[in-house]
């Protein structure tokens, strides 16, 4: 056999190996309608964009091609459970779940048997990881956000907080209470709490209770999302109450910023901010050039960051075995990503990441206030 024949045979074999490399199948729960659509939609768009970038360069770590299975949950937990089982039946070795704790917890109970790593698009309730060692957050957790926001509130001189919570979701209940715990530890006082139901159209009674409180708050804190937050803030400002309002990352949407004067000055937590010259700003430029759409909230870039988290876990594991990937991801420390770096090691798999505080203006802009890493030693416990 000639040298030319040997080289040709080797080249054909190499091409064959590359062409038939086993796909790493990732199942994606993406609510395309319902209350999670404003968060799942952008998160999936950013995730898919960065998967496509990786695929153009050989796949994850340049070697592992990805196949996506994407199914609509319609923001329904029962549908989510059904589609997760379907994706596992189709060979999914990693599940990306909707941007809330409750559907993630339900999905993780299905993925637990085979230890398939399950990561939420942006669910931030720390309780979601208690389902098992295969469950991961991706965004700064509510106790991190609450601690940073409480420190900022105290720095601004606020002394009395009123919490607006809903027991219908781990997110809407836990976030304000983490804030309250941190706020009190810093010398502030929680002087009242009101509860509401998800999709509650009328907040007039709650506004009246706040107005008539014997001990009037100087800050109102809520993790309410759409459409509840718009209904609440309109009722509050419509009643002439000008008390400072603060909220969680869920307020980082074009819909909330587009409410005009009623949200002028509202402060909320966030996962990042596209400073000029940053990796985040570069992501925005690449995404706009490729899709024609400007990513206008952090859910886009966090979707991209999930790709980086998966890639780094695969590299650390040295295998695509689900249990090994779960174990490797749990040990990642100071991993690199676009919105901010992340650490899973020692965090119960809710990544320690920088928290941004931002302010909404009447003209729909978002102003940077501060960026801070929560102190793990003083975080409110789940």
Short mmCIF file of C-alpha atoms in Angstrom, two decimals:
data_model
loop_
_atom_site.label_atom_id
_atom_site.label_comp_id
_atom_site.label_asym_id
_atom_site.label_seq_id
_atom_site.Cartn_x
_atom_site.Cartn_y
_atom_site.Cartn_z
CA UNK A 1 0.00 0.00 0.00
CA UNK A 2 1.41 3.40 -0.94
CA UNK A 3 1.84 6.28 1.51
CA UNK A 4 -0.76 8.20 -0.49
CA UNK A 5 -3.27 5.38 0.00
CA UNK A 6 -2.54 5.22 3.73
CA UNK A 7 -3.03 8.98 4.13
CA UNK A 8 -6.25 8.91 2.08
CA UNK A 9 -7.62 6.05 4.15
CA UNK A 10 -6.76 7.86 7.38
CA UNK A 11 -8.45 11.04 6.16
CA UNK A 12 -11.63 9.17 5.19
CA UNK A 13 -11.70 7.44 8.57
CA UNK A 14 -11.31 10.76 10.36
CA UNK A 15 -14.10 12.31 8.34
CA UNK A 16 -16.31 9.36 9.05
CA UNK A 17 -15.70 9.65 12.77
CA UNK A 18 -16.52 13.37 12.74
CA UNK A 19 -19.60 12.91 10.60
CA UNK A 20 -21.07 10.24 12.83
CA UNK A 21 -20.09 11.67 16.21
CA UNK A 22 -22.90 11.08 18.68
CA UNK A 23 -25.09 14.13 19.23
CA UNK A 24 -25.42 15.48 22.75
CA UNK A 25 -29.18 15.77 23.06
CA UNK A 26 -30.50 18.69 25.10
CA UNK A 27 -34.21 18.92 25.83
CA UNK A 28 -35.62 22.43 26.22
CA UNK A 29 -38.90 23.35 27.94
CA UNK A 30 -39.81 26.73 26.46
CA UNK A 31 -43.18 28.26 27.25
CA UNK A 32 -44.35 29.99 24.09
CA UNK A 33 -47.53 31.28 25.71
CA UNK A 34 -48.80 32.03 29.20
CA UNK A 35 -47.14 33.79 32.12
CA UNK A 36 -43.65 32.35 31.48
CA UNK A 37 -43.46 33.32 27.81
CA UNK A 38 -41.93 36.80 28.46
CA UNK A 39 -39.00 35.05 30.17
CA UNK A 40 -38.70 31.69 28.40
CA UNK A 41 -38.92 33.29 24.96
CA UNK A 42 -35.88 35.57 25.29
CA UNK A 43 -33.93 32.95 27.28
CA UNK A 44 -34.43 30.35 24.57
CA UNK A 45 -33.54 32.87 21.84
CA UNK A 46 -30.20 33.59 23.53
CA UNK A 47 -29.60 29.90 24.24
CA UNK A 48 -30.28 28.88 20.61
CA UNK A 49 -28.11 31.71 19.27
CA UNK A 50 -25.10 30.58 21.29
CA UNK A 51 -25.70 26.89 20.52
CA UNK A 52 -25.62 27.84 16.83
CA UNK A 53 -22.36 29.74 17.35
CA UNK A 54 -20.83 26.69 19.03
CA UNK A 55 -22.09 24.37 16.29
CA UNK A 56 -20.44 26.55 13.66
CA UNK A 57 -17.17 25.78 15.43
CA UNK A 58 -17.52 22.03 15.92
CA UNK A 59 -19.98 21.91 18.81
CA UNK A 60 -19.47 22.20 22.56
CA UNK A 61 -15.77 22.40 23.34
CA UNK A 62 -15.22 22.19 19.58
CA UNK A 63 -15.92 18.45 19.60
CA UNK A 64 -19.45 17.65 20.75
CA UNK A 65 -22.32 18.31 18.35
CA UNK A 66 -25.66 19.23 19.91
CA UNK A 67 -29.16 18.22 18.98
CA UNK A 68 -31.98 20.24 20.52
CA UNK A 69 -35.44 18.94 21.31
CA UNK A 70 -37.66 21.95 22.02
CA UNK A 71 -41.20 21.58 23.33
CA UNK A 72 -43.80 24.17 24.31
CA UNK A 73 -45.17 23.88 27.86
CA UNK A 74 -47.74 26.67 27.49
CA UNK A 75 -46.71 27.70 31.05
CA UNK A 76 -48.58 24.64 32.35
CA UNK A 77 -46.78 22.45 34.88
CA UNK A 78 -48.68 19.30 33.87
CA UNK A 79 -47.77 19.85 30.22
CA UNK A 80 -44.17 20.46 31.30
CA UNK A 81 -44.02 17.11 33.07
CA UNK A 82 -45.38 15.41 29.96
CA UNK A 83 -42.88 17.01 27.57
CA UNK A 84 -39.93 16.29 29.86
CA UNK A 85 -40.79 12.60 29.83
CA UNK A 86 -41.09 12.73 26.03
CA UNK A 87 -37.67 14.36 25.74
CA UNK A 88 -36.09 11.76 28.02
CA UNK A 89 -37.69 9.02 25.93
CA UNK A 90 -36.05 10.64 22.89
CA UNK A 91 -32.61 10.44 24.50
CA UNK A 92 -32.14 13.83 26.15
CA UNK A 93 -29.09 13.89 28.43
CA UNK A 94 -29.63 17.44 29.70
CA UNK A 95 -32.87 19.33 30.37
CA UNK A 96 -33.23 23.10 30.32
CA UNK A 97 -36.44 23.93 32.15
CA UNK A 98 -38.74 26.95 32.23
CA UNK A 99 -37.82 30.18 34.02
CA UNK A 100 -39.51 29.46 37.33
CA UNK A 101 -38.96 27.19 40.31
CA UNK A 102 -42.29 25.37 40.25
CA UNK A 103 -42.08 23.86 36.73
CA UNK A 104 -38.40 23.14 37.32
CA UNK A 105 -39.17 21.23 40.52
CA UNK A 106 -41.84 19.21 38.71
CA UNK A 107 -39.47 18.44 35.81
CA UNK A 108 -36.65 17.48 38.16
CA UNK A 109 -38.77 14.82 39.80
CA UNK A 110 -39.00 13.15 36.39
CA UNK A 111 -35.29 13.51 35.58
CA UNK A 112 -34.14 12.28 39.00
CA UNK A 113 -34.23 8.55 38.19
CA UNK A 114 -31.37 8.83 35.69
CA UNK A 115 -29.72 11.88 37.30
CA UNK A 116 -30.19 13.89 34.11
CA UNK A 117 -28.92 17.41 34.87
CA UNK A 118 -31.83 19.85 34.92
CA UNK A 119 -31.20 23.59 34.79
CA UNK A 120 -33.79 26.34 34.89
CA UNK A 121 -33.69 29.14 32.33
CA UNK A 122 -33.99 31.75 35.09
CA UNK A 123 -35.81 30.29 38.10
CA UNK A 124 -34.28 31.92 41.17
CA UNK A 125 -36.01 30.33 44.18
CA UNK A 126 -33.23 28.48 46.09
CA UNK A 127 -35.65 25.71 47.09
CA UNK A 128 -35.65 24.37 43.53
CA UNK A 129 -32.32 22.58 44.02
CA UNK A 130 -33.60 20.63 47.00
CA UNK A 131 -35.22 18.10 44.67
CA UNK A 132 -31.84 16.43 44.09
CA UNK A 133 -28.15 16.82 43.25
CA UNK A 134 -28.94 16.95 39.52
CA UNK A 135 -30.86 20.26 39.72
CA UNK A 136 -29.26 23.64 39.00
CA UNK A 137 -30.11 27.30 38.90
CA UNK A 138 -28.46 29.60 36.36
CA UNK A 139 -29.38 33.11 37.50
CA UNK A 140 -28.48 34.82 40.82
CA UNK A 141 -30.79 33.30 43.43
CA UNK A 142 -33.53 35.21 45.24
CA UNK A 143 -31.65 35.20 48.54
CA UNK A 144 -28.64 36.74 46.76
CA UNK A 145 -30.86 39.34 45.08
CA UNK A 146 -32.76 40.02 48.29
CA UNK A 147 -29.57 40.52 50.31
CA UNK A 148 -28.04 42.95 47.80
CA UNK A 149 -31.31 44.89 47.40
CA UNK A 150 -31.77 45.12 51.18
CA UNK A 151 -28.26 46.50 51.64
CA UNK A 152 -28.95 49.09 48.94
CA UNK A 153 -32.28 50.04 50.57
CA UNK A 154 -30.61 50.57 53.93
CA UNK A 155 -27.83 52.59 52.29
CA UNK A 156 -30.55 54.86 50.88
CA UNK A 157 -31.88 55.44 54.39
CA UNK A 158 -35.03 53.34 54.16
CA UNK A 159 -36.11 52.05 57.57
CA UNK A 160 -39.58 50.53 57.18
CA UNK A 161 -40.48 47.95 54.51
CA UNK A 162 -43.82 46.55 53.40
CA UNK A 163 -43.73 43.21 51.59
CA UNK A 164 -46.15 42.24 48.81
CA UNK A 165 -46.10 38.45 48.35
CA UNK A 166 -48.06 35.67 46.68
CA UNK A 167 -48.05 32.14 48.13
CA UNK A 168 -48.93 30.80 44.66
CA UNK A 169 -45.27 30.62 43.63
CA UNK A 170 -42.01 29.93 45.44
CA UNK A 171 -40.58 32.96 43.62
CA UNK A 172 -43.27 35.49 44.51
CA UNK A 173 -43.36 34.32 48.12
CA UNK A 174 -39.68 33.79 48.85
CA UNK A 175 -38.03 36.78 47.18
CA UNK A 176 -39.60 39.54 49.28
CA UNK A 177 -39.15 37.51 52.46
CA UNK A 178 -35.44 37.05 51.77
CA UNK A 179 -35.29 40.81 51.35
CA UNK A 180 -37.14 41.27 54.63
CA UNK A 181 -34.81 38.96 56.54
CA UNK A 182 -31.72 40.74 55.22
CA UNK A 183 -33.32 44.17 55.74
CA UNK A 184 -34.02 43.42 59.40
CA UNK A 185 -30.53 42.01 59.94
CA UNK A 186 -29.22 45.40 58.78
CA UNK A 187 -31.37 47.31 61.28
CA UNK A 188 -34.49 47.92 59.20
CA UNK A 189 -38.02 46.80 60.10
CA UNK A 190 -40.72 44.96 58.13
CA UNK A 191 -43.88 46.80 59.18
CA UNK A 192 -46.43 44.91 57.07
CA UNK A 193 -47.10 42.25 54.47
CA UNK A 194 -49.93 41.88 51.97
CA UNK A 195 -50.69 38.78 49.92
CA UNK A 196 -52.23 38.49 46.48
CA UNK A 197 -53.20 35.73 44.06
CA UNK A 198 -51.44 35.28 40.75
CA UNK A 199 -53.32 37.02 37.92
CA UNK A 200 -55.19 39.16 40.44
CA UNK A 201 -56.83 42.03 38.53
CA UNK A 202 -57.66 44.34 41.44
CA UNK A 203 -55.13 45.58 44.00
CA UNK A 204 -57.25 48.41 45.43
CA UNK A 205 -57.82 46.70 48.78
CA UNK A 206 -54.09 46.08 49.22
CA UNK A 207 -53.31 49.69 48.32
CA UNK A 208 -55.89 50.87 50.89
CA UNK A 209 -54.28 48.71 53.59
CA UNK A 210 -50.89 50.24 52.83
CA UNK A 211 -52.35 53.76 52.88
CA UNK A 212 -54.07 53.18 56.22
CA UNK A 213 -51.19 51.40 57.97
CA UNK A 214 -50.46 52.76 61.44
CA UNK A 215 -46.74 52.39 60.73
CA UNK A 216 -46.32 53.70 57.19
CA UNK A 217 -43.58 52.05 55.09
CA UNK A 218 -40.97 54.04 53.25
CA UNK A 219 -40.30 51.21 50.77
CA UNK A 220 -42.57 48.55 49.25
CA UNK A 221 -40.91 45.36 48.00
CA UNK A 222 -42.40 42.72 45.72
CA UNK A 223 -41.31 39.95 43.38
CA UNK A 224 -44.62 40.26 41.45
CA UNK A 225 -44.45 39.66 37.70
CA UNK A 226 -46.70 40.41 34.71
CA UNK A 227 -49.62 41.06 34.74
CA UNK A 228 -49.72 41.47 38.53
CA UNK A 229 -47.00 44.07 38.89
CA UNK A 230 -48.47 46.40 36.24
CA UNK A 231 -51.89 46.12 37.94
CA UNK A 232 -50.39 46.82 41.36
CA UNK A 233 -48.20 49.78 40.42
CA UNK A 234 -51.05 51.42 38.50
CA UNK A 235 -53.36 51.03 41.49
CA UNK A 236 -50.72 52.31 43.90
CA UNK A 237 -49.79 55.40 41.91
CA UNK A 238 -53.42 55.98 40.93
CA UNK A 239 -54.25 56.26 44.63
CA UNK A 240 -51.58 58.91 45.03
CA UNK A 241 -49.11 56.71 46.93
CA UNK A 242 -45.58 57.75 45.99
CA UNK A 243 -43.71 55.35 48.29
CA UNK A 244 -40.52 53.87 46.78
CA UNK A 245 -41.15 50.49 45.12
CA UNK A 246 -38.44 47.85 44.70
CA UNK A 247 -38.65 44.45 43.06
CA UNK A 248 -36.88 41.39 41.75
CA UNK A 249 -35.28 40.58 38.41
CA UNK A 250 -38.68 39.78 36.94
CA UNK A 251 -39.22 43.52 36.41
CA UNK A 252 -36.44 43.55 33.82
CA UNK A 253 -38.81 43.42 30.83
CA UNK A 254 -39.80 45.85 28.06
CA UNK A 255 -43.44 45.60 29.16
CA UNK A 256 -42.71 46.85 32.67
CA UNK A 257 -40.30 49.53 31.44
CA UNK A 258 -42.98 50.66 28.99
CA UNK A 259 -45.53 51.54 31.68
CA UNK A 260 -44.43 55.18 31.68
CA UNK A 261 -44.66 57.54 34.63
CA UNK A 262 -46.06 54.96 37.04
CA UNK A 263 -42.76 53.03 37.01
CA UNK A 264 -40.49 56.06 37.04
CA UNK A 265 -37.96 55.44 39.82
CA UNK A 266 -38.86 51.79 40.44
CA UNK A 267 -35.70 49.91 41.45
CA UNK A 268 -35.14 46.23 40.75
CA UNK A 269 -32.47 43.57 40.86
CA UNK A 270 -30.97 42.07 37.75
CA UNK A 271 -28.28 39.67 36.66
CA UNK A 272 -26.14 41.96 34.56
CA UNK A 273 -25.72 45.21 32.67
CA UNK A 274 -24.14 45.73 29.22
CA UNK A 275 -21.32 48.12 30.10
CA UNK A 276 -19.53 49.58 27.08
CA UNK A 277 -16.77 47.27 25.89
CA UNK A 278 -17.97 44.33 27.98
CA UNK A 279 -18.56 40.76 26.82
CA UNK A 280 -22.26 41.46 27.37
CA UNK A 281 -22.17 44.44 25.00
CA UNK A 282 -20.40 42.26 22.43
CA UNK A 283 -23.13 39.62 22.77
CA UNK A 284 -25.75 42.27 22.01
CA UNK A 285 -23.87 43.35 18.90
CA UNK A 286 -23.48 39.77 17.64
CA UNK A 287 -27.11 38.89 18.34
CA UNK A 288 -28.40 42.02 16.62
CA UNK A 289 -26.18 41.46 13.59
CA UNK A 290 -27.35 37.87 13.26
CA UNK A 291 -31.07 38.21 14.04
CA UNK A 292 -31.96 41.86 13.56
CA UNK A 293 -33.33 41.91 17.12
CA UNK A 294 -31.83 43.89 19.98
CA UNK A 295 -31.76 41.80 23.20
CA UNK A 296 -33.56 44.12 25.60
CA UNK A 297 -33.37 42.14 28.84
CA UNK A 298 -31.00 39.82 30.69
CA UNK A 299 -32.89 36.63 29.87
CA UNK A 300 -31.33 36.59 26.40
CA UNK A 301 -27.76 36.67 27.67
CA UNK A 302 -28.47 34.27 30.53
CA UNK A 303 -29.71 31.78 27.95
CA UNK A 304 -26.32 32.09 26.29
CA UNK A 305 -24.58 31.67 29.63
CA UNK A 306 -26.37 28.35 30.15
CA UNK A 307 -24.61 27.09 27.03
CA UNK A 308 -21.27 28.03 28.60
CA UNK A 309 -22.23 26.30 31.85
CA UNK A 310 -23.10 23.09 30.02
CA UNK A 311 -19.93 23.27 27.94
CA UNK A 312 -17.69 23.71 30.98
CA UNK A 313 -19.43 20.90 32.86
CA UNK A 314 -18.90 18.55 29.91
CA UNK A 315 -15.22 19.47 29.75
CA UNK A 316 -14.82 18.86 33.48
CA UNK A 317 -16.70 15.56 33.35
CA UNK A 318 -14.84 14.23 30.30
CA UNK A 319 -18.01 12.36 29.36
CA UNK A 320 -21.64 12.98 28.44
CA UNK A 321 -22.90 10.57 31.10
CA UNK A 322 -25.71 12.49 32.87
CA UNK A 323 -24.70 11.64 36.44
CA UNK A 324 -21.07 12.52 35.75
CA UNK A 325 -22.06 15.84 34.16
CA UNK A 326 -24.26 16.67 37.16
CA UNK A 327 -21.41 15.91 39.55
CA UNK A 328 -18.91 17.94 37.51
CA UNK A 329 -21.20 20.95 37.20
CA UNK A 330 -21.73 21.02 40.97
CA UNK A 331 -17.96 21.48 41.40
CA UNK A 332 -17.46 24.32 38.90
CA UNK A 333 -15.76 27.31 40.47
CA UNK A 334 -15.29 30.76 38.90
CA UNK A 335 -16.64 29.55 35.57
CA UNK A 336 -16.61 32.08 32.74
CA UNK A 337 -19.75 33.44 31.10
CA UNK A 338 -20.99 36.59 29.37
CA UNK A 339 -23.37 38.20 31.87
CA UNK A 340 -21.05 37.41 34.79
CA UNK A 341 -18.84 34.59 36.03
CA UNK A 342 -20.39 31.87 38.16
CA UNK A 343 -19.56 29.42 40.93
CA UNK A 344 -21.55 26.30 41.76
CA UNK A 345 -19.13 24.77 44.23
CA UNK A 346 -20.38 25.15 47.78
CA UNK A 347 -23.59 26.92 46.73
CA UNK A 348 -26.10 24.03 46.75
CA UNK A 349 -26.09 24.41 42.94
CA UNK A 350 -27.63 27.89 42.89
CA UNK A 351 -24.72 29.75 41.28
CA UNK A 352 -23.06 32.58 43.12
CA UNK A 353 -23.11 35.46 40.62
CA UNK A 354 -23.00 39.23 40.68
CA UNK A 355 -26.29 41.01 41.31
CA UNK A 356 -27.04 44.28 39.54
CA UNK A 357 -29.42 46.89 40.92
CA UNK A 358 -31.09 49.03 38.24
CA UNK A 359 -33.59 51.89 38.13
CA UNK A 360 -36.41 52.35 35.59
CA UNK A 361 -37.02 55.79 34.11
CA UNK A 362 -40.26 57.31 32.85
CA UNK A 363 -39.06 57.08 29.25
CA UNK A 364 -38.57 53.32 29.48
CA UNK A 365 -34.82 53.24 30.02
CA UNK A 366 -32.90 51.20 32.57
CA UNK A 367 -30.21 52.97 34.59
CA UNK A 368 -27.32 51.16 36.22
CA UNK A 369 -27.16 51.67 40.00
CA UNK A 370 -24.66 49.15 41.35
CA UNK A 371 -23.15 45.71 40.91
CA UNK A 372 -22.36 43.54 43.92
CA UNK A 373 -21.60 39.95 44.87
CA UNK A 374 -23.64 38.74 47.84
CA UNK A 375 -21.70 37.46 50.83
CA UNK A 376 -22.36 33.68 51.05
CA UNK A 377 -21.79 33.79 54.83
CA UNK A 378 -24.66 36.20 55.45
CA UNK A 379 -27.20 35.04 52.87
CA UNK A 380 -30.72 34.31 54.14
CA UNK A 381 -31.17 30.55 54.19
CA UNK A 382 -33.78 28.81 51.99
#
